[in-house]
PDB file of C-alpha atoms in Angstrom:
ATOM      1  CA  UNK A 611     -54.760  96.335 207.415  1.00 59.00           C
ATOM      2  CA  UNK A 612     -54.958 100.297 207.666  1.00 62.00           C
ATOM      3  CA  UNK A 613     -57.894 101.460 209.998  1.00 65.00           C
ATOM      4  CA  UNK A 614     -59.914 104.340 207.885  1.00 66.00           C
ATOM      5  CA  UNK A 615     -62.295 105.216 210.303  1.00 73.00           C
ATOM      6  CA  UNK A 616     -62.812 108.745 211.048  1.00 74.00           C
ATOM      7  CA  UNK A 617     -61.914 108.588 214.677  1.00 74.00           C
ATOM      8  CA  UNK A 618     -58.431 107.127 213.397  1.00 70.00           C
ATOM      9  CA  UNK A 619     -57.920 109.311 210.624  1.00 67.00           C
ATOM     10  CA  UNK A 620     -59.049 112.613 212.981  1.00 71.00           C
ATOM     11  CA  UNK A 621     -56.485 110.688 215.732  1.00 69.00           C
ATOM     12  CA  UNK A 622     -53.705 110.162 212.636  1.00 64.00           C
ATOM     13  CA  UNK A 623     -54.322 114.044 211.765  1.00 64.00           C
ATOM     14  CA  UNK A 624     -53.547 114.972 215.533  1.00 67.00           C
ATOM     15  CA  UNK A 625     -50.313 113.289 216.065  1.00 66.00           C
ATOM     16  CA  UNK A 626     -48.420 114.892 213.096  1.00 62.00           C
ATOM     17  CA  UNK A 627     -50.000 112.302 210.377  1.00 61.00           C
ATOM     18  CA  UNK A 628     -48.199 113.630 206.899  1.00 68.00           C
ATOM     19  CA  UNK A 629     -50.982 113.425 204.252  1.00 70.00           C
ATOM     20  CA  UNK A 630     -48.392 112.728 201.027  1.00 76.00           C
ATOM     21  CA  UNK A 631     -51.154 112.283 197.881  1.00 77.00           C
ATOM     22  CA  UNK A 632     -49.766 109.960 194.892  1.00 77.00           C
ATOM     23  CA  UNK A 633     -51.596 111.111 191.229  1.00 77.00           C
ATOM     24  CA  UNK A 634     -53.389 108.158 189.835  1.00 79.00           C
ATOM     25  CA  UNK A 635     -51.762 108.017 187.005  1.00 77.00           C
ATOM     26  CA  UNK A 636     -48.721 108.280 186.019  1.00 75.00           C
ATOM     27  CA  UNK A 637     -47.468 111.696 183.579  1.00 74.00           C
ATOM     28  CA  UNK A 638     -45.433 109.478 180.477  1.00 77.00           C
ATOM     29  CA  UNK A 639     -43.733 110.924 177.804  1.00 79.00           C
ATOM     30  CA  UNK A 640     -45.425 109.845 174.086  1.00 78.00           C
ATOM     31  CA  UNK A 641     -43.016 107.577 172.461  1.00 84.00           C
ATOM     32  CA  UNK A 642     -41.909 109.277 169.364  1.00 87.00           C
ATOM     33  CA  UNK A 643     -43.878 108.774 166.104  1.00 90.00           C
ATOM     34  CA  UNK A 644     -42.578 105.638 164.202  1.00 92.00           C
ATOM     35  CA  UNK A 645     -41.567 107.471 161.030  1.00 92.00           C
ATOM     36  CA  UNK A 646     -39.294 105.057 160.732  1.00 91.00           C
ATOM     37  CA  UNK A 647     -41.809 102.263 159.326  1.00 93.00           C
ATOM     38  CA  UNK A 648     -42.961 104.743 156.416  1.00 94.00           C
ATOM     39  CA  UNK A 649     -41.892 104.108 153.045  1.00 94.00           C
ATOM     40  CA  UNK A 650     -38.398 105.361 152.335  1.00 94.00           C
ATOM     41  CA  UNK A 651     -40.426 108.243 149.500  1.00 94.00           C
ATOM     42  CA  UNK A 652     -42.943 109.372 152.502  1.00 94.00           C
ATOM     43  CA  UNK A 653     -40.375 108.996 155.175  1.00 94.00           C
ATOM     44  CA  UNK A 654     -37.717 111.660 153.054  1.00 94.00           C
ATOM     45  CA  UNK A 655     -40.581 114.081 152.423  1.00 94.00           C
ATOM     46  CA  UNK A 656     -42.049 114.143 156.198  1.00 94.00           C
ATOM     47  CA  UNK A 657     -38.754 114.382 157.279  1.00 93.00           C
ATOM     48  CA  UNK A 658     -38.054 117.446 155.166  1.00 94.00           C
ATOM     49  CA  UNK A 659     -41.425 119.422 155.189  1.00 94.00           C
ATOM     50  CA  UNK A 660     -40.497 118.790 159.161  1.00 93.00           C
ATOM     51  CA  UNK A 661     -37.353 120.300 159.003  1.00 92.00           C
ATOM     52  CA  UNK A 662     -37.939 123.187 156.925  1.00 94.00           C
ATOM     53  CA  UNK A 663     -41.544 124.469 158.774  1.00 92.00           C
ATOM     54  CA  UNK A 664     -40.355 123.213 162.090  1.00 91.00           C
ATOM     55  CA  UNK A 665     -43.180 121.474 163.081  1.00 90.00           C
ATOM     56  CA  UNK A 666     -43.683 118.236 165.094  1.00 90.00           C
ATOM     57  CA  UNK A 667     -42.741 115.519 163.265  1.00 92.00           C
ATOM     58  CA  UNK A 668     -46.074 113.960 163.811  1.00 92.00           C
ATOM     59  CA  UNK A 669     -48.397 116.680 162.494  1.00 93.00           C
ATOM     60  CA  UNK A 670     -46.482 116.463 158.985  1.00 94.00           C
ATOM     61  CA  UNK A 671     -46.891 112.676 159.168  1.00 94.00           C
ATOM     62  CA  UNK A 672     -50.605 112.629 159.368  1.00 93.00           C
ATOM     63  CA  UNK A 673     -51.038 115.594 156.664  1.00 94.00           C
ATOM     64  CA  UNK A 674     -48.618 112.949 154.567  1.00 95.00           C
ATOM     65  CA  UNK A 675     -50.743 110.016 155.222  1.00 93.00           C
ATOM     66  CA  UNK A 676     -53.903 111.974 154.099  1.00 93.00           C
ATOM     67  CA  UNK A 677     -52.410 112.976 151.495  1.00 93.00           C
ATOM     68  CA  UNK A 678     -51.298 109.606 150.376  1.00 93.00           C
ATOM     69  CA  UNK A 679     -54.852 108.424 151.452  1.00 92.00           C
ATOM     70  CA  UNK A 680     -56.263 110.786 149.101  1.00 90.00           C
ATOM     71  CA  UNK A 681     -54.671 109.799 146.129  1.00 90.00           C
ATOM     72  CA  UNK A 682     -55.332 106.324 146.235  1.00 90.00           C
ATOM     73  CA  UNK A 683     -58.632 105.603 148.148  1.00 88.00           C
ATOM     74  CA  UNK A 684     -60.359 105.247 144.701  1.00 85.00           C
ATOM     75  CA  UNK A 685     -57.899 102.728 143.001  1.00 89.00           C
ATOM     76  CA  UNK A 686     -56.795 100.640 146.251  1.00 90.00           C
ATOM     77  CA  UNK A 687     -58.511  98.800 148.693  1.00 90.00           C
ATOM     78  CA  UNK A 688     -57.019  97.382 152.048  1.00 88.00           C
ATOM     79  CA  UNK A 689     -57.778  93.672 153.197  1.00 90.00           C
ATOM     80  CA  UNK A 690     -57.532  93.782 156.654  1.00 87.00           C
ATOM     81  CA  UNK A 691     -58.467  89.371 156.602  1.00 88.00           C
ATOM     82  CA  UNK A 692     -60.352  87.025 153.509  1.00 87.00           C
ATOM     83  CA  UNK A 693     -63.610  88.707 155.011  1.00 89.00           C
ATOM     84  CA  UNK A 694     -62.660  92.745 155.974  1.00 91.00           C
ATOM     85  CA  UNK A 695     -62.093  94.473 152.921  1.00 91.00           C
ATOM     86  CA  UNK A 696     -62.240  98.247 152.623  1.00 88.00           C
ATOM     87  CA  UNK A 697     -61.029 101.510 150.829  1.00 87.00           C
ATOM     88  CA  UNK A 698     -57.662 103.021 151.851  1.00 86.00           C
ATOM     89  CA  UNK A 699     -59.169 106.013 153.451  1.00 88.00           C
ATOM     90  CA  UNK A 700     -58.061 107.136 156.030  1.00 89.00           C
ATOM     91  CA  UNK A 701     -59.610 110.421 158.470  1.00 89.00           C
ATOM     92  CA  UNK A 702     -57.341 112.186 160.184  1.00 89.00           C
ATOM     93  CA  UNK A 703     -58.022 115.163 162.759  1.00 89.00           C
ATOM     94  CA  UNK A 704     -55.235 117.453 163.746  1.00 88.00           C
ATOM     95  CA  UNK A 705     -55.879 119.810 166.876  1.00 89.00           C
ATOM     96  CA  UNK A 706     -53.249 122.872 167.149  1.00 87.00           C
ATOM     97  CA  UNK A 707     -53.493 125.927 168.285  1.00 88.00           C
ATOM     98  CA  UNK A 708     -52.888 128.354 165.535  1.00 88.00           C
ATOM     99  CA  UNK A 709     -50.017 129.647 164.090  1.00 87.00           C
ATOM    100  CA  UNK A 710     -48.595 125.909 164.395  1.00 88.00           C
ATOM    101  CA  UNK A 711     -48.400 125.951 160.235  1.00 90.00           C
ATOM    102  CA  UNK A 712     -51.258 123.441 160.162  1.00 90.00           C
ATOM    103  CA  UNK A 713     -52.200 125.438 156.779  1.00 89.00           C
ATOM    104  CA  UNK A 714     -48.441 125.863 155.762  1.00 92.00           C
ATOM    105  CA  UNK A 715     -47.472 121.899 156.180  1.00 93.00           C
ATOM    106  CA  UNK A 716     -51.156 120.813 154.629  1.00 92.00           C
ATOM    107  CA  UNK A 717     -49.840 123.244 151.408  1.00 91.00           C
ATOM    108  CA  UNK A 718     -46.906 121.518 150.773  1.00 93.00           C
ATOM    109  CA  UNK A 719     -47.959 118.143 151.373  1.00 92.00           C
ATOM    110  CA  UNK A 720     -51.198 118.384 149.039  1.00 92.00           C
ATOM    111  CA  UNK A 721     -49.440 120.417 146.553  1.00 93.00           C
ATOM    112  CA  UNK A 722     -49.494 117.643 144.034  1.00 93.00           C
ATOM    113  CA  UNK A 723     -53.052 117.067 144.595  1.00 93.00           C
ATOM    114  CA  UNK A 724     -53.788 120.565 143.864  1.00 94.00           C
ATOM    115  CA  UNK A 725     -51.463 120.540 140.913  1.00 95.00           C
ATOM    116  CA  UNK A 726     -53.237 117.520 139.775  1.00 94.00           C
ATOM    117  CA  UNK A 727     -56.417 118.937 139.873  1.00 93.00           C
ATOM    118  CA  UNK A 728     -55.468 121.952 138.128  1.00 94.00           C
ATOM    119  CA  UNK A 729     -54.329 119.817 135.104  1.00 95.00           C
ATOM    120  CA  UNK A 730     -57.876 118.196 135.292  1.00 93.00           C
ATOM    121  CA  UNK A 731     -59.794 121.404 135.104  1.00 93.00           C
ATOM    122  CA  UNK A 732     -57.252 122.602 132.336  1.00 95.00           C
ATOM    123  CA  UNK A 733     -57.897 119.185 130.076  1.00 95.00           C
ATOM    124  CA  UNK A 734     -61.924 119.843 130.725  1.00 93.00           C
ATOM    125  CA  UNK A 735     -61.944 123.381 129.405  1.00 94.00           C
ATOM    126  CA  UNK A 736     -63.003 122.479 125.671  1.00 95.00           C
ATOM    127  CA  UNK A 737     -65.910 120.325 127.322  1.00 94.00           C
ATOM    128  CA  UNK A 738     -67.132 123.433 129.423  1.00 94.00           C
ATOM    129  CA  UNK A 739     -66.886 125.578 126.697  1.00 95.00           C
ATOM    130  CA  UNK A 740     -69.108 122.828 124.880  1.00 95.00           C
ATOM    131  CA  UNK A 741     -71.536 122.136 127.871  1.00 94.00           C
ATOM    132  CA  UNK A 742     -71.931 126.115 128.067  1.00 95.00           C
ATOM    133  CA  UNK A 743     -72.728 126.706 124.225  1.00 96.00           C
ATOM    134  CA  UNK A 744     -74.669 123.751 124.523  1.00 95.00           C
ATOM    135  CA  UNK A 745     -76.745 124.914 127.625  1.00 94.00           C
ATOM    136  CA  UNK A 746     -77.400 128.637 125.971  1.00 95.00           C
ATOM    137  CA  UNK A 747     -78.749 126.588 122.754  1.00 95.00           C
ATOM    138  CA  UNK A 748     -80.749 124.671 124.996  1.00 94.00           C
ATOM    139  CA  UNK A 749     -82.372 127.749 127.267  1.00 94.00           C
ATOM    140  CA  UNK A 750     -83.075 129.748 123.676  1.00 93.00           C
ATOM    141  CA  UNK A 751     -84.240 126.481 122.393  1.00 92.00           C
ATOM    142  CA  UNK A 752     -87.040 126.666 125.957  1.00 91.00           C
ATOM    143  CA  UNK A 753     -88.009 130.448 125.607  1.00 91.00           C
ATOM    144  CA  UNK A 754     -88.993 130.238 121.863  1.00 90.00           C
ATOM    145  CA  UNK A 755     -90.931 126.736 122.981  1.00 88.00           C
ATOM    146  CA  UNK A 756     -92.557 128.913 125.455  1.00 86.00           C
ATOM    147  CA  UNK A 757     -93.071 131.995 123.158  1.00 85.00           C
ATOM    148  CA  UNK A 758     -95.317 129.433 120.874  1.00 83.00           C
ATOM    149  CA  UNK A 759     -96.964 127.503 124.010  1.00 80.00           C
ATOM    150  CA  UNK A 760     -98.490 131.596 124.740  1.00 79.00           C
ATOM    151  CA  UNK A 761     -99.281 132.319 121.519  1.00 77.00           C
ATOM    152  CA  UNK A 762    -101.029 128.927 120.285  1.00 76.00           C
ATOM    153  CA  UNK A 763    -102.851 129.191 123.807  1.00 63.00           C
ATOM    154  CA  UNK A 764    -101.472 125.732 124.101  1.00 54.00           C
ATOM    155  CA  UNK A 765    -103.140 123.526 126.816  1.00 58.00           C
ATOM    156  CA  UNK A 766    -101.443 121.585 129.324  1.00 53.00           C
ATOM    157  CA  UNK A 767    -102.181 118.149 129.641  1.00 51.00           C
ATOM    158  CA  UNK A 768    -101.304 115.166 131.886  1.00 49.00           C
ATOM    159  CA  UNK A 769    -101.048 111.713 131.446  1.00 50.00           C
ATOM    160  CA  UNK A 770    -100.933 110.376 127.476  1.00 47.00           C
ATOM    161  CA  UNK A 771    -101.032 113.626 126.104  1.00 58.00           C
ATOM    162  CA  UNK A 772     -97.455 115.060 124.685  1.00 65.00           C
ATOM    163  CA  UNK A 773     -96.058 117.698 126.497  1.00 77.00           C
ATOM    164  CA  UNK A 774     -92.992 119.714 124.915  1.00 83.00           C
ATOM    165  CA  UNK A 775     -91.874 121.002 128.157  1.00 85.00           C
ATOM    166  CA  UNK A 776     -90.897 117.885 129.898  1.00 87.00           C
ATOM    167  CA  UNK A 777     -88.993 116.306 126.946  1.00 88.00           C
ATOM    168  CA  UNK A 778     -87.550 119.646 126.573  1.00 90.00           C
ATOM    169  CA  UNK A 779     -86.278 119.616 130.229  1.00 90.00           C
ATOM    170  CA  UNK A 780     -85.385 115.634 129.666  1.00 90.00           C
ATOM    171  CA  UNK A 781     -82.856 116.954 126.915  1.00 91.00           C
ATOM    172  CA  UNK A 782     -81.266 119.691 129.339  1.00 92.00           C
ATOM    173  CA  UNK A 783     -77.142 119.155 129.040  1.00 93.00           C
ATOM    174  CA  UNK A 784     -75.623 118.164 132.179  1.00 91.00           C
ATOM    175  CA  UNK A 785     -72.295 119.737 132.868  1.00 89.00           C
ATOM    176  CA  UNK A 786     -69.331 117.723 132.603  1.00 90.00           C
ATOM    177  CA  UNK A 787     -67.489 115.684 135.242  1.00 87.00           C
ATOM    178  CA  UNK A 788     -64.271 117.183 136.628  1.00 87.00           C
ATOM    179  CA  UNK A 789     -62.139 115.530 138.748  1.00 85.00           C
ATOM    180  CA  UNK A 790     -61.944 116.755 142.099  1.00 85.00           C
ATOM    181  CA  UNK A 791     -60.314 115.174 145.221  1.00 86.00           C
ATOM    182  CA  UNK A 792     -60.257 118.077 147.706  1.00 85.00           C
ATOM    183  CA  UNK A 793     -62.771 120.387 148.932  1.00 82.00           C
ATOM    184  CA  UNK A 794     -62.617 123.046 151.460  1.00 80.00           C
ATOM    185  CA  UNK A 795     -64.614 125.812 153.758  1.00 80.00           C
ATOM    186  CA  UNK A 796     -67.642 124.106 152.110  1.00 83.00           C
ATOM    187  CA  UNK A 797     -71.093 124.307 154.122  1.00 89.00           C
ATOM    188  CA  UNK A 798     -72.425 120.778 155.376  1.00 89.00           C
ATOM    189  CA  UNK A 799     -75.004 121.987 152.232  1.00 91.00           C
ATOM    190  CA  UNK A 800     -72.617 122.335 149.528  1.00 88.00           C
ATOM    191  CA  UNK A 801     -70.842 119.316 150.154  1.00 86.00           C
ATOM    192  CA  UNK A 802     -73.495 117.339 150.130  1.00 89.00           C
ATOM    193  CA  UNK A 803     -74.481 118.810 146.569  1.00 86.00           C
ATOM    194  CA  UNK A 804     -70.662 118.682 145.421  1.00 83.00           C
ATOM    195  CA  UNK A 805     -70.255 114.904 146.176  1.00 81.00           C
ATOM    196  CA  UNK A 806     -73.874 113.912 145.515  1.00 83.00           C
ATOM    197  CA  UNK A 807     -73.745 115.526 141.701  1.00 78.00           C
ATOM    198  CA  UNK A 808     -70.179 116.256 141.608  1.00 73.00           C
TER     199      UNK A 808
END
């Protein structure tokens, strides 16, 4: 047993004790990132969006895995057992400092997202141009409703008593749907609009 009083460590200190501090943990190496298990599609493309940017191996594999994660969350659930059953989504956080290509690896790796969403918006064109005629019809439709409310000295009324207003604002056109899968430098605010009406 090793005496750690102070009168024998101030006496081990005296005689030429050498004080030789061990860290508490060991400094290990991470092991490198298994994309080896990946799909032979997702393996190919890390591998080469790694090569070409020249950028840790496992920063490209988590923008690929989000971007997989992305695509399919909606169409694909995972069962973990009988009873866990969830969406494929997946949240990923990457810390660099910058000028790592965080930006330039997430760009090539969501490019078909993007690309896909830019078909979307394409398809939906006719039914904005629709939803915008449609709106303009409808806000002409609410000044002339208006225009005869003021002149007829019309009366507001609650409760059984018709009301032109609200069935005209119950007959407003609601913009169509677009598909969108990505967002970005959104405010906590507009994000919470986009996804709760978007």
């Amino acid at each position: 047993m090793v005496d750690l009083s102070p009168a024998a460590l101030d006496a081990a200190m005296t005689t030429g004790f050498k004080w030789n501090p061990h860290p508490l943990r060991r400094y290990e190496r991470p092991e490198p990132y298994p994309v080896h298990c990946f799909p032979p599609i997702i393996r190919d493309a890390v591998d080469e969006v790694s090569e070409y940017v020249k950028a840790p191996v496992a920063m490209v594999a988590g923008c690929a895995l989000s971007a997989v994660s992305a695509s399919i969350q909606s169409r694909f659930s995972v069962a973990r057992d009988s009873a866990l059953i969830g969406p494929a989504s997946l949240y990923v956080l990457t810390v660099a400092d910058s000028g790592e290509r965080k930006s330039t690896i997430d760009k090539m790796m969501m490019l078909p997202i993007r690309e896909w969403e830019a078909e979307q918006a394409k398809a939906a064109e006719p039914l904005l141009a629709e939803y915008r005629a449609n709106l303009e019809q409808w806000e002409i439709a609410g000044s002339q409703l208006k225009s005869e409310m003021r002149k007829s000295a019309y009366e507001f009324h609650t409760g059984d008593q018709f009301n032109p207003l609200v069935s005209h604002e119950l007959a407003k056109p609601k913009p169509p749907r677009i598909p969108r899968m990505l967002r970005g430098d959104d405010t906590p605010e507009a994000l919470a609009v986009a996804l709760a009406e978007y």
